[in-house]
Amino acid sequence: MILAAQYYRPPFPDKRHWLDDLSNMRDAGLNAIQLWAVWGWIEPEPTVFRFEDYDTLVQEAEKRGLGVVISCIAEIHPYWIHRVVPDSHLVDHLNRPVQSVGRVEVNCGLTPGGCFDHPGVREHMKRFIEKLAGRYAHAVNLVGWDAWNETRWTVHAPGHTCYCKHTVASFREWLKSKYGDLQGLSAAWKRRYASWEDVEPGRATGLLPAELVEFCDFLSWRAAMHMRFRYEIIKGANRTKLVSAHNAQPCVMEAGGGYEQPLCRGSDWDHADELDGFGCSHFPFWGGFDIASFGTRVEVVRSACRGKTAWVSELQGGASNSPTFMHGRSVSAGAQQRWVWTGIGRGCKAVIFWCWRDEVFGRESCGFGICGRDGLADERIAAMKHSGEVLLLHKNLLENYQPDAADVGVYFDRANHFLDYAGMGKAERSAGGVAGYALALERLNIPYRYVESRRLELDGLKLLMMPFSPVVSEEAAGRIEDFVKNGGMVLLEAEAGAFSALGFYNAEPSERPLAGALG
């Protein structure tokens, strides 16, 4: 069981605080720290790697009996990336090269940096991850890795991405693997293509949906393939250490926002399949969600992990203040510990706070610290110490604990997110439907799990709830029909199966097999 706090996002905190902070973290009941290993900081010039600050922190943590979780921040690129790989920029939906900038809450490196579909960028990134993994794979106090922070890759891009020649080529290859050849694609999209060069990814919402729905699906797959890339490098350095990662919010709640397409950071289920476990970020007071909503978020991760290790990878430490004189709600010890034990009660094996000290630069300045200056640090630390003692006392019990199996399922099909987004510009109906049913069950204290359509695991369920399902694949329809024939019950909203995954309307009842089977 890991009870930790994020500590180092270079160059914060200043080195003069390190020794006292590490001792104070141990005394507060924490048993580990997390370190952000930022590519843009560690490799200031090509092939020159500077790990001295991380070496010191790992060694000093070991002296105090603290474990270390290393977060691989390969998505913050070095300042030299576009000079060394000059054609590596992401390209937005208007065919504009995306200018990389410093990320709003990270003081070193560039985002979004180079496109990881570019072979040159990929090779440089591979070398960095290899160096990082090899450096700390055998540290005696290493307890695990966070391979990809919030699965970010397009932060601060001023348009939808990526439409560079490398990503478009990869998209076409993905379509070839899906449809076999150009004739197969033409038949599926109901078009007449003469060349693969004429096949373009969707670039805007509110138009014909097929190419945008397919591009969203491709981006989701692409994120999982990038996760595999990182995992194989890190895991290859040391097979015994757990490698996890996390998203900023559960994928079922990703309706698309700003210039990010829904699930462009990937599906929690896909990522968990590639890793030893998965997690998520949770900032209840900052995000304005209550304990029931917090439970629905944790349940997504637990359901997606399907028996693998689930983490609460970021949890709000202190008030969500900002340098623009926005002061968030102070975080009470009672609320914070309820978050902790909700995560553990859901079967999570790590709770990692963001963060120990109040931040000192960027958008998150003056907030989020467990020991921060929102007036409640002393009570938080006292409560944390008690929780740390309980975790230590019942370590074996809690490490082996899993919640009882649920007999109610909430159905999730990313195709409904994609179609809703392609038509409306945001998948609010699809994401809101899934979240709403889960929240109702949470508030009624009825155990449930999310059921993902591509891994349609219905064993043990008595009831399957299917909110907003205009898309129901033929395979899923058959499986759900068998579930009903075997005694299961389905709660189904109107117009289930009314559309194909590519947005073609199924006008005839015979084209909606699940609705027909259920009368």
mmCIF file of N, CA and C in Angstrom, residues 315-381:
data_model
loop_
_atom_site.group_PDB
_atom_site.id
_atom_site.type_symbol
_atom_site.label_atom_id
_atom_site.label_comp_id
_atom_site.label_asym_id
_atom_site.label_seq_id
_atom_site.Cartn_x
_atom_site.Cartn_y
_atom_site.Cartn_z
ATOM 1 N N LEU A 315 -4.282 13.212 -5.953
ATOM 2 C CA LEU A 315 -5.395 13.576 -5.081
ATOM 3 C C LEU A 315 -5.101 14.942 -4.468
ATOM 4 N N GLN A 316 -6.083 15.786 -4.432
ATOM 5 C CA GLN A 316 -5.885 17.168 -3.994
ATOM 6 C C GLN A 316 -5.313 17.233 -2.585
ATOM 7 N N GLY A 317 -4.170 17.920 -2.468
ATOM 8 C CA GLY A 317 -3.503 18.029 -1.175
ATOM 9 C C GLY A 317 -3.982 19.209 -0.355
ATOM 10 N N GLY A 318 -4.037 20.380 -0.958
ATOM 11 C CA GLY A 318 -4.476 21.597 -0.276
ATOM 12 C C GLY A 318 -5.371 22.412 -1.185
ATOM 13 N N ALA A 319 -5.650 23.646 -0.776
ATOM 14 C CA ALA A 319 -6.577 24.500 -1.514
ATOM 15 C C ALA A 319 -6.083 24.765 -2.937
ATOM 16 N N SER A 320 -7.024 24.855 -3.869
ATOM 17 C CA SER A 320 -6.695 25.083 -5.283
ATOM 18 C C SER A 320 -6.559 26.570 -5.553
ATOM 19 N N ASN A 321 -5.568 27.184 -4.942
ATOM 20 C CA ASN A 321 -5.337 28.614 -5.151
ATOM 21 C C ASN A 321 -4.650 28.852 -6.485
ATOM 22 N N SER A 322 -4.618 30.100 -6.908
ATOM 23 C CA SER A 322 -3.908 30.459 -8.126
ATOM 24 C C SER A 322 -3.335 31.862 -7.953
ATOM 25 N N PRO A 323 -2.331 32.211 -8.784
ATOM 26 C CA PRO A 323 -1.685 33.521 -8.622
ATOM 27 C C PRO A 323 -2.554 34.696 -9.045
ATOM 28 N N THR A 324 -3.728 34.454 -9.597
ATOM 29 C CA THR A 324 -4.610 35.549 -10.010
ATOM 30 C C THR A 324 -5.619 35.858 -8.906
ATOM 31 N N PHE A 325 -5.212 35.650 -7.668
ATOM 32 C CA PHE A 325 -6.018 35.965 -6.483
ATOM 33 C C PHE A 325 -7.323 35.173 -6.455
ATOM 34 N N MET A 326 -7.245 33.946 -6.962
ATOM 35 C CA MET A 326 -8.360 33.022 -6.838
ATOM 36 C C MET A 326 -8.012 32.063 -5.707
ATOM 37 N N HIS A 327 -8.770 32.118 -4.633
ATOM 38 C CA HIS A 327 -8.482 31.269 -3.483
ATOM 39 C C HIS A 327 -9.548 30.202 -3.370
ATOM 40 N N GLY A 328 -9.103 28.959 -3.509
ATOM 41 C CA GLY A 328 -10.024 27.840 -3.446
ATOM 42 C C GLY A 328 -10.399 27.479 -2.023
ATOM 43 N N ARG A 329 -11.326 26.573 -1.923
ATOM 44 C CA ARG A 329 -11.811 26.097 -0.628
ATOM 45 C C ARG A 329 -10.711 25.350 0.119
ATOM 46 N N SER A 330 -10.490 25.708 1.363
ATOM 47 C CA SER A 330 -9.504 25.000 2.172
ATOM 48 C C SER A 330 -9.905 23.538 2.308
ATOM 49 N N VAL A 331 -8.907 22.661 2.282
ATOM 50 C CA VAL A 331 -9.160 21.224 2.315
ATOM 51 C C VAL A 331 -9.093 20.741 3.760
ATOM 52 N N SER A 332 -10.233 20.333 4.286
ATOM 53 C CA SER A 332 -10.286 19.845 5.668
ATOM 54 C C SER A 332 -9.745 18.435 5.758
ATOM 55 N N ALA A 333 -9.282 18.079 6.940
ATOM 56 C CA ALA A 333 -8.752 16.728 7.152
ATOM 57 C C ALA A 333 -9.840 15.684 6.944
ATOM 58 N N GLY A 334 -11.051 15.979 7.403
ATOM 59 C CA GLY A 334 -12.131 15.012 7.282
ATOM 60 C C GLY A 334 -12.470 14.697 5.849
ATOM 61 N N ALA A 335 -12.595 15.743 5.017
ATOM 62 C CA ALA A 335 -12.896 15.527 3.601
ATOM 63 C C ALA A 335 -11.768 14.768 2.927
ATOM 64 N N GLN A 336 -10.531 15.170 3.210
ATOM 65 C CA GLN A 336 -9.393 14.547 2.556
ATOM 66 C C GLN A 336 -9.266 13.069 2.911
ATOM 67 N N GLN A 337 -9.452 12.754 4.183
ATOM 68 C CA GLN A 337 -9.339 11.354 4.572
ATOM 69 C C GLN A 337 -10.501 10.524 4.050
ATOM 70 N N ARG A 338 -11.642 11.138 3.860
ATOM 71 C CA ARG A 338 -12.742 10.400 3.238
ATOM 72 C C ARG A 338 -12.395 10.059 1.793
ATOM 73 N N TRP A 339 -11.730 10.984 1.102
ATOM 74 C CA TRP A 339 -11.259 10.667 -0.246
ATOM 75 C C TRP A 339 -10.282 9.489 -0.204
ATOM 76 N N VAL A 340 -9.343 9.561 0.744
ATOM 77 C CA VAL A 340 -8.328 8.500 0.855
ATOM 78 C C VAL A 340 -8.992 7.142 1.033
ATOM 79 N N TRP A 341 -9.917 7.056 1.995
ATOM 80 C CA TRP A 341 -10.493 5.763 2.326
ATOM 81 C C TRP A 341 -11.561 5.329 1.336
ATOM 82 N N THR A 342 -12.135 6.273 0.600
ATOM 83 C CA THR A 342 -12.999 5.884 -0.519
ATOM 84 C C THR A 342 -12.174 5.176 -1.589
ATOM 85 N N GLY A 343 -10.996 5.717 -1.878
ATOM 86 C CA GLY A 343 -10.117 5.071 -2.851
ATOM 87 C C GLY A 343 -9.672 3.693 -2.399
ATOM 88 N N ILE A 344 -9.242 3.593 -1.152
ATOM 89 C CA ILE A 344 -8.792 2.303 -0.627
ATOM 90 C C ILE A 344 -9.967 1.330 -0.554
ATOM 91 N N GLY A 345 -11.135 1.819 -0.121
ATOM 92 C CA GLY A 345 -12.313 0.971 -0.048
ATOM 93 C C GLY A 345 -12.753 0.459 -1.401
ATOM 94 N N ARG A 346 -12.399 1.176 -2.489
ATOM 95 C CA ARG A 346 -12.693 0.738 -3.851
ATOM 96 C C ARG A 346 -11.635 -0.228 -4.363
ATOM 97 N N GLY A 347 -10.634 -0.516 -3.534
ATOM 98 C CA GLY A 347 -9.609 -1.477 -3.925
ATOM 99 C C GLY A 347 -8.338 -0.870 -4.468
ATOM 100 N N CYS A 348 -8.182 0.462 -4.420
ATOM 101 C CA CYS A 348 -6.959 1.094 -4.909
ATOM 102 C C CYS A 348 -5.793 0.791 -3.981
ATOM 103 N N LYS A 349 -4.606 0.610 -4.563
ATOM 104 C CA LYS A 349 -3.427 0.223 -3.796
ATOM 105 C C LYS A 349 -2.423 1.359 -3.636
ATOM 106 N N ALA A 350 -2.752 2.530 -4.137
ATOM 107 C CA ALA A 350 -1.907 3.703 -3.938
ATOM 108 C C ALA A 350 -2.780 4.941 -3.903
ATOM 109 N N VAL A 351 -2.431 5.869 -3.020
ATOM 110 C CA VAL A 351 -3.016 7.207 -2.985
ATOM 111 C C VAL A 351 -1.845 8.176 -2.988
ATOM 112 N N ILE A 352 -1.737 8.980 -4.039
ATOM 113 C CA ILE A 352 -0.616 9.905 -4.202
ATOM 114 C C ILE A 352 -1.173 11.322 -4.257
ATOM 115 N N PHE A 353 -0.758 12.146 -3.320
ATOM 116 C CA PHE A 353 -1.278 13.514 -3.237
ATOM 117 C C PHE A 353 -0.522 14.451 -4.158
ATOM 118 N N TRP A 354 -1.275 15.410 -4.669
ATOM 119 C CA TRP A 354 -0.668 16.566 -5.338
ATOM 120 C C TRP A 354 -0.956 17.762 -4.448
ATOM 121 N N CYS A 355 0.022 18.208 -3.740
ATOM 122 C CA CYS A 355 1.398 17.770 -3.587
ATOM 123 C C CYS A 355 1.797 18.075 -2.138
ATOM 124 N N TRP A 356 3.064 18.046 -1.788
ATOM 125 C CA TRP A 356 3.450 18.272 -0.401
ATOM 126 C C TRP A 356 3.488 19.752 -0.055
ATOM 127 N N ARG A 357 4.231 20.539 -0.814
ATOM 128 C CA ARG A 357 4.338 21.988 -0.585
ATOM 129 C C ARG A 357 3.423 22.743 -1.546
ATOM 130 N N ASP A 358 3.007 23.948 -1.151
ATOM 131 C CA ASP A 358 2.343 24.825 -2.111
ATOM 132 C C ASP A 358 3.282 25.093 -3.283
ATOM 133 N N GLU A 359 2.708 25.142 -4.482
ATOM 134 C CA GLU A 359 3.497 25.408 -5.682
ATOM 135 C C GLU A 359 4.000 26.859 -5.690
ATOM 136 N N VAL A 360 5.064 27.104 -6.461
ATOM 137 C CA VAL A 360 5.638 28.451 -6.461
ATOM 138 C C VAL A 360 5.735 29.070 -7.855
ATOM 139 N N PHE A 361 5.268 28.363 -8.897
ATOM 140 C CA PHE A 361 5.314 28.985 -10.224
ATOM 141 C C PHE A 361 4.135 28.525 -11.067
ATOM 142 N N GLY A 362 3.776 29.360 -12.046
ATOM 143 C CA GLY A 362 2.745 28.991 -12.994
ATOM 144 C C GLY A 362 1.338 29.083 -12.439
ATOM 145 N N ARG A 363 0.408 28.503 -13.171
ATOM 146 C CA ARG A 363 -1.011 28.620 -12.863
ATOM 147 C C ARG A 363 -1.360 28.055 -11.491
ATOM 148 N N GLU A 364 -0.616 27.054 -11.031
ATOM 149 C CA GLU A 364 -0.945 26.399 -9.774
ATOM 150 C C GLU A 364 -0.198 26.997 -8.580
ATOM 151 N N SER A 365 0.432 28.150 -8.769
ATOM 152 C CA SER A 365 1.167 28.796 -7.678
ATOM 153 C C SER A 365 0.287 29.024 -6.463
ATOM 154 N N CYS A 366 0.884 28.929 -5.318
ATOM 155 C CA CYS A 366 0.317 29.253 -4.001
ATOM 156 C C CYS A 366 -0.799 28.310 -3.568
ATOM 157 N N GLY A 367 -0.834 27.112 -4.159
ATOM 158 C CA GLY A 367 -1.872 26.180 -3.761
ATOM 159 C C GLY A 367 -1.452 24.733 -3.824
ATOM 160 N N PHE A 368 -2.356 23.861 -3.348
ATOM 161 C CA PHE A 368 -2.320 22.406 -3.486
ATOM 162 C C PHE A 368 -1.436 21.684 -2.468
ATOM 163 N N GLY A 369 -0.695 22.372 -1.640
ATOM 164 C CA GLY A 369 0.199 21.693 -0.716
ATOM 165 C C GLY A 369 -0.515 21.112 0.495
ATOM 166 N N ILE A 370 -0.183 19.866 0.859
ATOM 167 C CA ILE A 370 -0.698 19.277 2.099
ATOM 168 C C ILE A 370 -0.294 20.146 3.281
ATOM 169 N N CYS A 371 0.953 20.607 3.261
ATOM 170 C CA CYS A 371 1.423 21.485 4.332
ATOM 171 C C CYS A 371 1.297 22.952 3.933
ATOM 172 N N GLY A 372 0.423 23.238 2.950
ATOM 173 C CA GLY A 372 0.269 24.591 2.425
ATOM 174 C C GLY A 372 -0.465 25.524 3.358
ATOM 175 N N ARG A 373 -0.540 26.775 2.951
ATOM 176 C CA ARG A 373 -1.015 27.847 3.828
ATOM 177 C C ARG A 373 -2.493 28.177 3.585
ATOM 178 N N ASP A 374 -3.328 27.161 3.695
ATOM 179 C CA ASP A 374 -4.763 27.428 3.597
ATOM 180 C C ASP A 374 -5.427 27.338 4.967
ATOM 181 N N GLY A 375 -4.623 27.250 6.009
ATOM 182 C CA GLY A 375 -5.141 27.298 7.372
ATOM 183 C C GLY A 375 -5.420 25.962 8.012
ATOM 184 N N LEU A 376 -5.366 24.880 7.249
ATOM 185 C CA LEU A 376 -5.757 23.574 7.792
ATOM 186 C C LEU A 376 -4.649 22.531 7.702
ATOM 187 N N ALA A 377 -3.417 22.975 7.493
ATOM 188 C CA ALA A 377 -2.315 22.026 7.307
ATOM 189 C C ALA A 377 -2.099 21.143 8.530
ATOM 190 N N ASP A 378 -2.151 21.725 9.723
ATOM 191 C CA ASP A 378 -1.869 20.947 10.929
ATOM 192 C C ASP A 378 -2.863 19.806 11.108
ATOM 193 N N GLU A 379 -4.142 20.088 10.892
ATOM 194 C CA GLU A 379 -5.137 19.023 11.061
ATOM 195 C C GLU A 379 -5.022 17.982 9.960
ATOM 196 N N ARG A 380 -4.662 18.399 8.752
ATOM 197 C CA ARG A 380 -4.470 17.429 7.674
ATOM 198 C C ARG A 380 -3.324 16.470 7.995
ATOM 199 N N ILE A 381 -2.229 17.030 8.469
ATOM 200 C CA ILE A 381 -1.048 16.208 8.750
ATOM 201 C C ILE A 381 -1.321 15.257 9.911
#
